[in-house]
XYZ file of C-alpha atoms in Angstrom:
760
model
C 71.404 225.050 -32.592
C 74.754 226.197 -31.338
C 76.279 228.182 -28.531
C 78.319 231.185 -29.540
C 81.384 232.431 -27.722
C 82.222 229.282 -25.722
C 84.964 230.397 -23.294
C 88.445 229.367 -24.458
C 89.069 227.497 -21.189
C 86.175 225.099 -21.937
C 87.126 224.786 -25.584
C 90.618 223.657 -24.509
C 89.104 220.973 -22.328
C 87.564 218.999 -25.207
C 88.727 215.384 -25.198
C 88.905 213.292 -28.365
C 87.936 209.663 -27.653
C 89.083 206.914 -29.994
C 87.075 203.849 -30.924
C 89.682 201.693 -29.132
C 89.236 203.662 -25.870
C 85.389 203.658 -26.088
C 85.024 205.709 -22.908
C 82.026 206.376 -20.661
C 80.353 209.754 -21.081
C 78.044 211.195 -18.445
C 76.188 214.417 -17.747
C 73.712 215.435 -15.040
C 71.147 218.194 -15.078
C 72.282 219.261 -11.580
C 68.921 218.182 -10.234
C 67.718 214.573 -10.438
C 68.539 213.423 -13.953
C 71.675 211.989 -15.567
C 72.439 210.711 -19.038
C 74.989 207.962 -19.524
C 76.417 206.369 -22.640
C 79.695 205.196 -24.103
C 81.382 207.056 -26.875
C 81.221 204.303 -29.485
C 79.683 201.077 -28.196
C 77.644 200.565 -25.048
C 79.226 197.295 -23.913
C 80.354 197.810 -20.300
C 79.589 194.626 -18.305
C 78.295 196.572 -15.261
C 77.029 199.869 -16.680
C 75.381 199.098 -20.041
C 72.104 198.492 -18.255
C 72.029 202.194 -17.376
C 72.524 203.553 -20.876
C 70.314 206.535 -21.535
C 68.353 208.874 -19.304
C 67.817 208.193 -15.583
C 65.739 210.335 -13.204
C 65.428 210.009 -9.433
C 66.700 206.417 -9.506
C 64.342 205.465 -12.374
C 65.551 204.353 -15.782
C 63.643 206.405 -18.268
C 64.856 205.143 -21.649
C 67.921 203.182 -22.705
C 69.570 205.514 -25.159
C 68.726 206.150 -28.775
C 69.669 205.291 -32.353
C 69.889 207.989 -35.026
C 69.093 207.798 -38.734
C 69.837 210.221 -41.524
C 68.948 210.071 -45.244
C 67.807 206.485 -44.959
C 70.701 204.968 -43.022
C 71.493 204.162 -39.410
C 74.347 206.195 -38.033
C 77.088 203.858 -36.824
C 78.519 205.111 -33.535
C 81.405 202.641 -33.716
C 82.763 204.435 -36.813
C 82.216 207.923 -35.472
C 84.806 210.459 -34.378
C 83.921 211.584 -30.861
C 84.750 214.688 -28.859
C 83.555 215.245 -25.361
C 83.447 218.615 -23.583
C 82.204 219.365 -20.097
C 78.850 220.414 -21.526
C 78.172 218.171 -24.538
C 79.218 215.192 -26.619
C 79.755 215.439 -30.378
C 79.884 212.459 -32.717
C 80.935 213.094 -36.330
C 79.546 210.555 -38.811
C 81.370 211.416 -42.077
C 79.520 214.546 -43.184
C 76.872 214.366 -40.483
C 77.239 215.644 -36.919
C 75.347 214.490 -33.811
C 75.485 216.638 -30.671
C 74.053 215.644 -27.279
C 73.015 218.205 -24.654
C 71.326 217.863 -21.231
C 69.863 221.080 -19.886
C 70.453 222.375 -16.367
C 67.536 221.780 -13.935
C 65.292 220.347 -16.649
C 64.565 216.723 -17.564
C 65.187 217.616 -21.229
C 67.682 216.200 -23.671
C 68.454 217.732 -27.050
C 69.962 215.646 -29.854
C 71.130 217.918 -32.661
C 71.676 216.426 -36.134
C 73.297 218.498 -38.869
C 74.475 217.710 -42.354
C 71.505 215.554 -43.480
C 70.021 216.197 -46.891
C 66.448 214.990 -46.675
C 65.338 213.354 -43.441
C 66.497 212.385 -39.967
C 65.062 209.823 -37.567
C 65.392 208.516 -34.058
C 64.331 205.417 -32.145
C 64.463 205.147 -28.359
C 65.924 201.993 -26.817
C 64.782 200.024 -23.770
C 63.074 196.636 -23.457
C 60.499 197.894 -20.954
C 59.855 201.135 -22.823
C 56.204 201.385 -23.832
C 55.149 203.358 -26.939
C 51.880 205.098 -26.216
C 50.905 207.174 -29.214
C 51.837 209.713 -31.854
C 49.883 212.901 -31.309
C 50.516 215.631 -33.902
C 54.272 216.096 -34.018
C 54.813 214.632 -30.534
C 55.570 210.971 -29.698
C 54.660 209.751 -26.195
C 56.126 206.793 -24.282
C 55.794 205.338 -20.799
C 59.234 205.208 -19.172
C 61.018 201.936 -18.495
C 60.721 202.493 -14.721
C 58.626 204.623 -12.432
C 55.631 206.805 -13.062
C 57.177 208.879 -15.849
C 55.993 209.866 -19.343
C 58.408 210.683 -22.175
C 57.678 213.205 -24.934
C 59.753 213.223 -28.116
C 59.410 215.977 -30.687
C 61.389 217.152 -33.739
C 62.765 220.651 -33.672
C 61.293 223.664 -35.517
C 57.719 222.304 -35.349
C 58.430 219.807 -38.086
C 56.084 216.858 -38.708
C 56.945 213.320 -37.655
C 55.917 209.919 -38.931
C 56.552 206.442 -37.576
C 58.103 203.696 -39.715
C 59.148 200.355 -38.177
C 59.732 201.925 -34.763
C 61.737 204.852 -36.138
C 60.316 208.336 -35.895
C 61.216 210.330 -39.013
C 61.127 214.030 -39.758
C 62.635 216.430 -42.218
C 66.299 217.397 -42.103
C 65.110 220.945 -41.520
C 64.160 219.941 -37.916
C 67.829 219.896 -37.040
C 67.295 217.255 -34.328
C 65.008 216.169 -31.528
C 63.962 217.171 -27.986
C 63.250 214.441 -25.466
C 61.633 215.307 -22.143
C 60.237 213.319 -19.236
C 57.732 214.313 -16.587
C 54.985 212.835 -14.461
C 52.277 213.464 -17.065
C 52.170 213.788 -20.843
C 51.013 217.378 -20.515
C 53.992 218.266 -18.348
C 56.429 216.535 -20.657
C 55.059 218.321 -23.720
C 55.104 221.626 -21.905
C 58.750 221.068 -20.981
C 59.665 220.838 -24.655
C 57.447 223.775 -25.599
C 59.127 225.891 -22.945
C 62.666 224.689 -23.668
C 62.915 224.777 -27.467
C 62.419 228.566 -27.984
C 65.175 229.329 -25.501
C 67.388 226.301 -26.131
C 70.391 228.330 -27.293
C 70.062 230.661 -24.308
C 69.750 227.744 -21.887
C 72.795 226.038 -23.352
C 74.662 229.308 -23.128
C 73.741 229.547 -19.452
C 75.025 226.028 -18.862
C 78.319 226.812 -20.557
C 78.704 230.096 -18.685
C 77.924 228.343 -15.361
C 80.680 225.823 -15.941
C 83.155 228.482 -17.100
C 82.302 230.721 -14.112
C 82.804 227.775 -11.739
C 86.248 227.179 -13.119
C 87.124 230.848 -13.103
C 85.699 231.794 -9.708
C 85.534 228.669 -7.567
C 88.412 226.409 -8.626
C 90.741 228.800 -10.434
C 93.897 227.012 -11.506
C 96.609 227.945 -14.004
C 99.956 226.240 -14.577
C 102.466 225.638 -17.344
C 101.899 221.950 -16.534
C 99.012 221.548 -18.931
C 98.169 218.024 -17.846
C 97.762 219.121 -14.211
C 95.483 222.033 -15.089
C 93.402 220.063 -17.571
C 92.926 217.092 -15.241
C 92.001 219.091 -12.168
C 89.614 221.292 -14.134
C 87.907 218.177 -15.494
C 87.780 216.511 -12.107
C 86.324 219.695 -10.631
C 83.527 219.731 -13.191
C 82.685 216.033 -13.013
C 82.631 216.466 -9.258
C 80.239 219.358 -9.738
C 77.979 217.075 -11.817
C 77.288 215.100 -8.648
C 76.354 218.158 -6.556
C 72.621 218.152 -7.193
C 69.156 219.131 -5.951
C 67.414 215.770 -5.991
C 66.180 216.060 -2.372
C 67.361 219.531 -1.562
C 71.075 220.228 -1.865
C 73.192 217.124 -1.813
C 75.961 215.097 -3.390
C 75.225 211.966 -5.359
C 77.326 209.119 -3.949
C 78.151 207.939 -7.468
C 76.877 206.863 -10.877
C 75.261 204.746 -12.182
C 73.987 202.978 -9.039
C 74.143 205.583 -6.346
C 72.218 208.632 -7.600
C 71.043 209.419 -4.064
C 72.468 210.965 -0.908
C 74.442 208.795 1.531
C 75.556 210.086 4.908
C 78.936 208.399 4.715
C 79.674 209.364 1.135
C 78.205 212.848 1.531
C 80.583 213.860 4.296
C 83.660 212.070 2.947
C 83.081 214.016 -0.256
C 82.148 217.348 1.275
C 85.614 218.949 1.708
C 86.737 218.315 -1.889
C 83.304 218.685 -3.403
C 82.073 221.964 -1.943
C 84.435 223.413 0.714
C 87.679 223.803 -1.205
C 85.642 225.219 -4.074
C 83.940 227.795 -1.852
C 80.375 226.517 -2.268
C 79.521 227.342 1.296
C 75.791 227.813 0.872
C 75.542 224.380 -0.724
C 77.576 222.907 2.163
C 75.322 224.599 4.669
C 72.155 223.247 3.058
C 73.604 219.711 3.012
C 74.331 219.934 6.743
C 70.863 221.337 7.466
C 69.225 218.638 5.389
C 70.887 215.798 7.215
C 70.259 217.465 10.556
C 66.566 217.585 9.689
C 66.522 213.811 9.327
C 68.631 213.109 12.420
C 67.115 210.346 14.569
C 65.425 212.086 17.497
C 63.828 209.042 19.130
C 65.557 208.972 22.540
C 64.482 205.346 23.036
C 66.154 204.196 19.819
C 69.672 202.819 19.850
C 70.201 204.937 16.759
C 69.321 208.130 18.660
C 71.443 211.040 17.405
C 72.509 209.360 14.153
C 72.067 211.063 10.786
C 70.887 208.881 7.911
C 73.223 206.603 6.027
C 70.774 206.671 3.137
C 68.658 209.697 2.235
C 66.919 208.617 -0.925
C 63.524 209.600 -2.423
C 61.848 206.533 -0.896
C 64.276 205.364 1.777
C 65.810 206.686 5.000
C 68.210 204.413 6.855
C 70.418 204.929 9.975
C 72.374 201.693 9.727
C 75.950 202.997 9.826
C 78.344 204.196 12.517
C 80.698 206.485 10.594
C 78.236 208.814 8.910
C 77.358 210.715 12.085
C 80.936 211.491 13.255
C 81.697 212.653 9.730
C 78.648 214.912 9.808
C 79.910 216.662 12.976
C 83.485 216.878 11.693
C 82.219 218.406 8.450
C 80.121 220.909 10.346
C 83.408 221.981 11.977
C 85.184 222.083 8.588
C 82.366 224.126 7.128
C 82.629 226.691 9.951
C 86.368 226.896 9.486
C 86.023 227.646 5.794
C 82.948 229.882 5.933
C 83.213 231.612 9.314
C 79.469 230.985 9.706
C 79.077 231.056 13.469
C 75.293 231.257 13.228
C 75.171 227.671 12.069
C 77.023 226.562 15.209
C 74.158 227.928 17.284
C 71.537 226.449 14.988
C 72.989 222.932 14.888
C 74.494 222.690 18.387
C 71.470 220.588 19.550
C 72.324 218.151 16.719
C 75.915 218.021 17.960
C 74.719 217.283 21.482
C 72.311 214.517 20.521
C 74.869 212.911 18.169
C 77.377 212.561 20.987
C 74.909 211.816 23.752
C 73.291 209.078 21.653
C 76.651 207.354 21.222
C 77.549 207.729 24.886
C 74.194 206.276 25.877
C 74.122 203.264 23.593
C 77.483 202.508 22.005
C 80.477 203.685 24.028
C 82.310 201.220 26.269
C 84.251 201.795 29.499
C 87.474 202.603 27.594
C 85.783 205.326 25.584
C 85.637 203.265 22.360
C 82.714 203.653 20.034
C 81.437 200.155 19.451
C 79.504 199.125 16.412
C 77.882 196.188 14.598
C 79.905 194.208 12.120
C 78.631 195.858 8.929
C 78.427 199.421 10.204
C 81.804 200.616 8.931
C 82.438 201.534 5.304
C 83.685 197.947 4.764
C 80.252 196.352 5.072
C 79.725 193.886 2.241
C 77.917 190.719 3.347
C 76.882 187.452 1.728
C 73.349 186.141 1.348
C 73.465 184.803 4.908
C 74.384 188.306 6.163
C 77.860 187.195 7.105
C 80.505 189.868 6.647
C 83.146 189.289 4.028
C 85.570 191.469 5.996
C 84.670 191.325 9.743
C 85.457 194.508 11.592
C 83.400 194.484 14.768
C 83.335 195.706 17.417
C 85.895 198.558 17.505
C 87.409 199.371 14.148
C 90.375 201.768 14.119
C 88.852 204.240 11.661
C 85.665 204.393 13.680
C 87.667 205.307 16.800
C 89.485 207.962 14.819
C 86.172 209.447 13.636
C 84.655 209.238 17.122
C 87.720 211.053 18.512
C 87.317 213.714 15.823
C 83.621 214.050 16.655
C 84.384 214.488 20.335
C 87.081 217.128 19.674
C 84.748 218.905 17.286
C 82.046 218.743 20.010
C 84.465 220.368 22.484
C 85.200 223.046 19.854
C 81.459 223.810 19.557
C 80.763 223.552 23.277
C 83.550 226.053 23.999
C 82.007 228.418 21.432
C 78.571 227.974 23.042
C 80.127 228.438 26.539
C 78.797 225.042 27.524
C 81.637 224.203 29.876
C 80.017 221.095 31.334
C 79.764 219.320 27.995
C 83.189 220.580 26.848
C 84.755 219.015 29.937
C 82.716 215.828 29.712
C 83.407 215.179 26.027
C 87.097 216.140 26.483
C 87.445 213.556 29.223
C 85.997 210.847 26.978
C 88.333 211.858 24.157
C 91.367 211.780 26.469
C 90.406 208.304 27.748
C 89.899 207.069 24.197
C 93.231 208.417 23.084
C 95.087 206.870 25.982
C 93.563 203.451 25.503
C 93.912 203.461 21.750
C 97.691 203.963 21.871
C 97.976 200.904 24.158
C 95.375 198.579 22.619
C 95.927 199.029 18.899
C 99.753 198.655 18.904
C 101.947 195.618 19.318
C 105.754 195.596 18.956
C 105.439 192.620 16.602
C 103.621 194.745 13.995
C 104.916 197.845 12.236
C 101.342 199.138 11.844
C 98.046 199.474 13.814
C 95.559 196.761 14.458
C 92.521 197.088 12.185
C 90.075 196.450 15.026
C 89.457 195.032 18.481
C 87.010 192.153 18.577
C 84.225 191.741 21.114
C 86.742 190.302 23.611
C 89.100 193.255 23.149
C 91.641 191.188 21.160
C 93.398 193.193 18.436
C 93.184 191.884 14.847
C 96.168 192.861 12.688
C 94.968 192.552 9.125
C 96.850 195.250 7.231
C 94.224 197.562 5.774
C 94.265 201.257 4.819
C 91.844 202.152 7.613
C 94.746 202.681 9.989
C 95.793 205.779 8.036
C 92.774 207.623 9.428
C 93.779 206.985 13.042
C 97.138 208.804 13.303
C 95.712 211.723 15.281
C 95.107 209.320 18.188
C 98.765 208.967 19.178
C 102.087 210.771 19.042
C 105.009 208.751 17.709
C 106.485 210.134 14.561
C 108.816 207.183 13.950
C 105.985 204.637 14.252
C 103.692 206.698 12.000
C 106.350 206.930 9.307
C 107.023 203.194 9.557
C 103.325 202.427 9.360
C 102.856 204.715 6.355
C 105.787 203.083 4.520
C 104.394 199.634 5.324
C 100.978 200.612 4.103
C 102.361 202.201 0.932
C 104.476 199.227 -0.093
C 101.835 196.628 0.746
C 98.655 198.421 -0.226
C 99.316 201.343 -2.610
C 99.711 200.374 -6.230
C 100.523 202.884 -8.957
C 96.807 202.918 -9.812
C 95.456 203.203 -6.288
C 95.084 201.984 -2.727
C 93.939 198.441 -2.065
C 91.553 197.518 0.710
C 93.687 194.584 2.004
C 97.334 193.631 1.765
C 98.339 191.170 -0.909
C 99.822 188.608 1.500
C 96.567 188.171 3.468
C 94.729 184.881 2.897
C 91.496 186.808 2.212
C 93.166 188.921 -0.498
C 91.356 188.893 -3.875
C 93.496 190.265 -6.756
C 90.523 191.010 -9.028
C 87.224 192.708 -8.311
C 85.483 191.297 -11.377
C 86.299 187.716 -12.229
C 84.554 184.354 -12.725
C 86.584 182.912 -9.867
C 84.371 184.336 -7.108
C 81.580 186.798 -6.450
C 82.691 190.444 -6.762
C 81.433 191.344 -3.281
C 83.978 188.932 -1.772
C 86.675 191.096 -3.245
C 84.971 194.461 -2.623
C 86.839 195.142 0.657
C 89.402 192.336 0.425
C 91.909 193.582 -2.116
C 89.879 195.750 -4.508
C 91.392 199.221 -4.974
C 89.319 202.131 -3.700
C 90.272 205.372 -5.415
C 89.053 207.557 -2.514
C 91.647 205.970 -0.178
C 94.379 207.592 -2.254
C 93.495 210.835 -0.471
C 94.516 209.740 3.003
C 97.473 207.754 1.648
C 98.825 210.850 -0.106
C 98.043 213.071 2.893
C 100.099 210.866 5.203
C 102.994 210.810 2.760
C 102.943 214.583 2.467
C 102.779 214.992 6.233
C 105.913 212.868 6.417
C 107.656 215.215 3.972
C 107.422 212.749 1.059
C 105.466 214.907 -1.355
C 107.447 213.587 -4.349
C 106.225 210.058 -3.665
C 102.688 211.275 -3.081
C 102.744 213.229 -6.296
C 103.472 210.114 -8.337
C 100.149 208.676 -7.276
C 98.412 212.062 -7.677
C 99.666 212.325 -11.272
C 98.545 208.798 -12.046
C 95.018 209.667 -10.926
C 95.024 212.810 -13.073
C 96.001 210.679 -16.091
C 93.169 208.249 -15.256
C 90.662 211.093 -15.472
C 92.099 212.204 -18.807
C 92.650 208.811 -20.413
C 90.565 206.061 -18.790
C 86.988 205.395 -17.755
C 84.446 208.148 -17.705
C 85.708 211.252 -19.439
C 87.121 213.657 -16.853
C 86.305 211.714 -13.700
C 87.525 209.007 -11.315
C 85.972 205.611 -10.748
C 84.907 203.997 -7.494
C 87.161 200.923 -7.758
C 89.816 199.107 -9.648
C 91.190 195.594 -9.612
C 94.223 195.282 -7.355
C 96.129 193.461 -10.105
C 96.223 194.024 -13.875
C 94.590 191.298 -15.935
C 96.993 189.041 -17.858
C 98.805 191.027 -20.523
C 97.634 194.460 -19.210
C 99.956 197.115 -17.887
C 97.561 198.474 -15.296
C 94.482 197.429 -13.371
C 90.977 197.536 -14.805
C 88.520 200.160 -13.522
C 85.460 198.733 -11.736
C 82.562 199.812 -9.566
C 80.713 203.076 -10.152
C 82.122 204.825 -13.194
C 81.998 208.224 -11.417
C 82.330 208.275 -7.610
C 81.967 211.410 -5.489
C 84.527 210.552 -2.837
C 87.149 209.529 -5.467
C 86.962 212.913 -7.212
C 86.654 214.843 -3.972
C 89.651 213.293 -2.264
C 91.865 214.108 -5.231
C 90.751 217.721 -4.981
C 90.972 217.891 -1.180
C 94.556 216.686 -1.157
C 95.514 219.135 -3.881
C 94.113 222.165 -2.027
C 94.771 221.240 1.588
C 98.078 219.389 1.333
C 99.979 220.076 -1.893
C 98.911 223.734 -1.923
C 98.602 223.575 1.845
C 95.895 226.246 2.216
C 93.764 225.437 5.279
C 91.497 228.234 6.638
C 90.123 228.343 10.189
C 88.087 231.503 10.325
C 86.677 230.738 13.783
C 90.200 230.972 15.194
C 90.923 233.824 12.759
C 93.806 232.160 10.967
C 94.831 230.394 7.778
C 97.597 227.857 7.591
C 99.838 228.215 4.565
C 101.806 224.982 4.336
C 102.687 224.330 0.715
C 104.344 221.049 -0.148
C 104.931 221.469 -3.850
C 106.733 218.682 -5.785
C 109.820 219.495 -7.763
C 108.010 218.618 -10.968
C 105.887 221.759 -10.739
C 107.579 225.082 -11.609
C 104.528 227.364 -11.409
C 100.941 227.300 -10.188
C 98.316 230.034 -9.738
C 95.205 229.279 -7.706
C 92.358 230.967 -5.811
C 90.723 229.606 -2.621
C 87.640 231.092 -1.045
C 87.547 231.827 2.691
C 84.420 233.255 4.226
C 83.250 236.215 2.186
C 86.696 236.701 0.699
C 89.409 234.801 -1.161
C 93.111 234.013 -1.102
C 95.005 234.058 -4.349
C 98.264 232.139 -4.415
C 101.091 232.164 -6.979
C 103.931 229.675 -6.781
C 107.087 229.826 -8.858
C 110.289 227.814 -8.594
C 113.635 228.333 -10.304
C 116.536 226.163 -9.311
C 116.843 226.021 -5.530
C 114.680 229.092 -4.987
C 110.891 229.162 -4.441
C 108.595 232.167 -4.361
C 105.111 232.072 -2.844
C 102.860 235.082 -3.275
C 99.542 235.300 -1.436
C 96.953 238.029 -2.034
C 94.122 238.476 0.431
C 90.764 239.921 -0.560
C 87.938 240.425 1.922
C 89.656 238.566 4.764
C 91.559 239.668 7.851
C 93.364 236.996 9.844
C 96.675 235.540 10.930
C 98.595 233.670 8.264
C 100.614 230.840 9.775
C 103.465 230.170 7.352
C 104.415 226.525 7.900
C 107.098 225.363 5.473
C 109.356 222.541 6.627
C 112.157 222.657 7.772
C 111.732 226.283 8.796
C 110.278 227.557 12.046
C 106.589 228.482 11.595
C 105.924 232.210 11.288
C 102.648 233.963 12.132
C 101.894 237.092 10.128
C 98.776 239.293 10.446
C 97.207 239.988 7.037
C 94.273 242.151 6.013
C 92.097 242.932 3.022
C 94.171 244.048 0.057
C 97.510 242.941 1.423
C 100.070 240.756 -0.384
C 102.362 238.327 1.383
C 105.525 237.363 -0.434
C 107.570 234.432 0.847
C 110.940 233.600 -0.635
C 113.005 230.537 0.176
C 116.658 230.483 -0.782
C 118.978 227.911 0.723
C 118.512 227.797 4.506
C 116.600 231.046 4.787
C 112.948 231.950 4.556
C 112.156 235.635 4.047
C 108.664 237.091 4.115
C 107.392 240.585 3.459
C 103.940 242.049 3.644
C 102.798 244.728 1.191
C 99.710 246.942 1.700
C 97.173 247.701 -0.984
C 99.437 250.420 -2.421
C 102.431 248.152 -2.674
C 104.121 249.731 0.327
C 106.147 247.536 2.674
C 104.184 246.787 5.815
C 106.586 244.401 7.565
C 109.337 241.847 7.124
C 109.950 238.455 8.782
C 112.690 235.846 8.591
C 112.774 232.216 9.656
C 115.738 229.967 10.044
C 115.830 226.230 9.722
C 114.462 224.592 12.850
C 116.972 222.094 14.191
C 114.218 219.903 15.616
C 112.174 219.968 12.388
C 115.266 219.268 10.282
C 116.221 216.325 12.486
C 112.672 214.914 12.347
C 112.620 215.255 8.603
C 116.018 213.551 8.285
C 114.680 210.675 10.345
C 111.589 210.423 8.129
C 113.719 210.571 4.974
C 115.767 207.618 6.299
C 112.640 205.591 7.010
C 111.213 206.260 3.563
C 114.465 205.858 1.601
C 113.805 203.674 -1.449
C 110.080 203.376 -0.822
C 108.185 201.726 -3.708
C 104.657 201.132 -4.778
C 103.133 197.733 -4.038
C 103.676 195.167 -6.747
C 101.444 192.217 -7.678
C 102.536 188.754 -6.561
C 102.152 185.626 -8.608
C 98.532 184.533 -8.854
C 99.526 181.114 -7.601
C 100.247 182.676 -4.181
C 96.577 183.588 -3.711
C 94.369 180.766 -2.444
C 91.151 182.359 -3.703
C 92.309 181.913 -7.315
C 92.051 178.127 -6.887
C 88.253 178.433 -6.703
C 86.219 178.010 -9.846
C 82.609 178.611 -8.784
C 80.413 181.610 -8.263
C 77.165 181.800 -6.316
C 74.376 180.875 -8.670
C 72.246 183.928 -7.972
C 75.182 186.328 -8.365
C 74.003 188.582 -5.546
C 74.856 189.444 -1.966
C 72.783 190.908 0.793
C 74.718 194.195 0.974
C 77.328 196.067 -1.021
C 78.841 198.899 0.987
C 75.270 199.295 2.163
C 74.363 199.837 -1.474
C 72.835 197.456 -3.996
C 74.192 197.250 -7.507
C 71.824 196.180 -10.217
């Protein structure tokens, strides 16, 4: 069975995977199922356990082996091509093609080129063969209350021989479905097979339409376009309907909804791509499960975990991110009705914190393992202590308060607007005094229970720059963080000179959770690191890291996506660090996309205030880009072209009417009213910025000019001096790290908590 007329864009995205690369391959059905394998040999030390089909956190079966004309097909010798919708292995003259259908727990394995017979065996130690009934084989799944049905195509007969289920070559392959009962599983196949081609066509068209309509990108830089299209689609794999609309935190372990991960991922996952209805449903879903017990110390919090069988409120940062993302959603969508609907949630989220967690200085206090750095040992002792006032928590609390004021003003609730504003002001004033010390060119990571600042250099400080105004200090802190934490492959969780620093995430020297937040690279942190560099006018430096991440998606790890973690240091003899953690992580993908749209392209809508900021910071490497960004019911198309010292930006507005704030350093910002059908053309030549607005008929509607701002130019010159010669962090000799002297690992190989999550 084949799909005709696959759009050229998707055809161009096919990736050939060599046997040496042996990459991870993953698909979801956009609901509750995912299928994972490796292209040639399933040998990953952390992920091999999850080979095969997984549904709602249950392992269903552990992959399959194929046979044709009496021989086992050897995946290690196959040629492999992966597209966003399927994987194809070519075994000499035989072809195997794997498909997972949208919104169905059904897998199709197509086998073509066989002469007489084909066969399949399902893998999995705990898999239980039940019976062969007619041409349908039934199994009990490895985990959970699930039944598997396996059936050859085209109503062909099947026989069992030594655990292999054989049929005629005419069958063309097999359908594998899982459901709660045998009857439901069989019915799934009976319903799917007659319309398999149509369903696959719908899946292909959905992916193509998503790229064309939601994340449109064209550029002569083929690597940029290919990488971002792939990252957009692997990100979309994680936007699912397992428990209503939501975003999987990551695969293979975290196929569930996490408050923290959900709202870190939300801008890059669904807002910049214009999936506003999905964003709305995510917000409503978490609001539904908000803690409403006024006597509980967790009153007002949204869940950290929202899984099929588990709801947990044990985190501090998820709730501020929920409120901040409600604000971001409103800015992108213009949906004021949701403000009114969720304003009670905003109130209880802030009032709960004020009642139980806020101290006299306005700081949001928290327990030791309630930040995102929350790995603990078996005795529940934190590997990276951050109580009781971590800098990123204060930044998020400040953002929550300011968002609360934003909503209170809209609701004309002046009392709460003033109250929350006073707390935010007090917090901001105290933060600038308590988290800085002239002896350190960066912020303290936390204040302990006695109010003493602790100055471990971690990337968390990069989230807290909105709490104070000091451009020189910010630039110095960003440079310090970049050169001590940011490697060419990503941003480490602790600086390499700290005694707790662990150069490798996975090693026999110590348990991996010791390293999880003490040196291990977290790909999602690249987003804030690049953002701060771009804000300092150092987009060329930021783009080096951005390009490296694009190459990771195209060449390393899971095809088309970004991993959760990496070692801080390369292993001996390697040129770059090894990928670790979840093979596909939502916040890693989403932060790459967020920074591209909001900071390199610089398109940031705020429909509540009736404006859009246009602040492009395009690197010199790019000569042309064409994109489309949705805003409310309309869209903004942007074309960028550069030739020599001249740049031309063209923005076309469809279905929107607002003020465009043109903010291109070092020029004075210009505010230009735009309407549906208008085109804004901005040309930069030398020390002059010229803008003209054309109406729908191409007639000139106005002209504007901006000169170089002396203040902006001076500030940029100062920043350039601070960042002159900035370099990525470089590994030190292993002998400089005390942890490498250790030679033992905990016998049980487990810890009590892993970012609040438990790996198998």
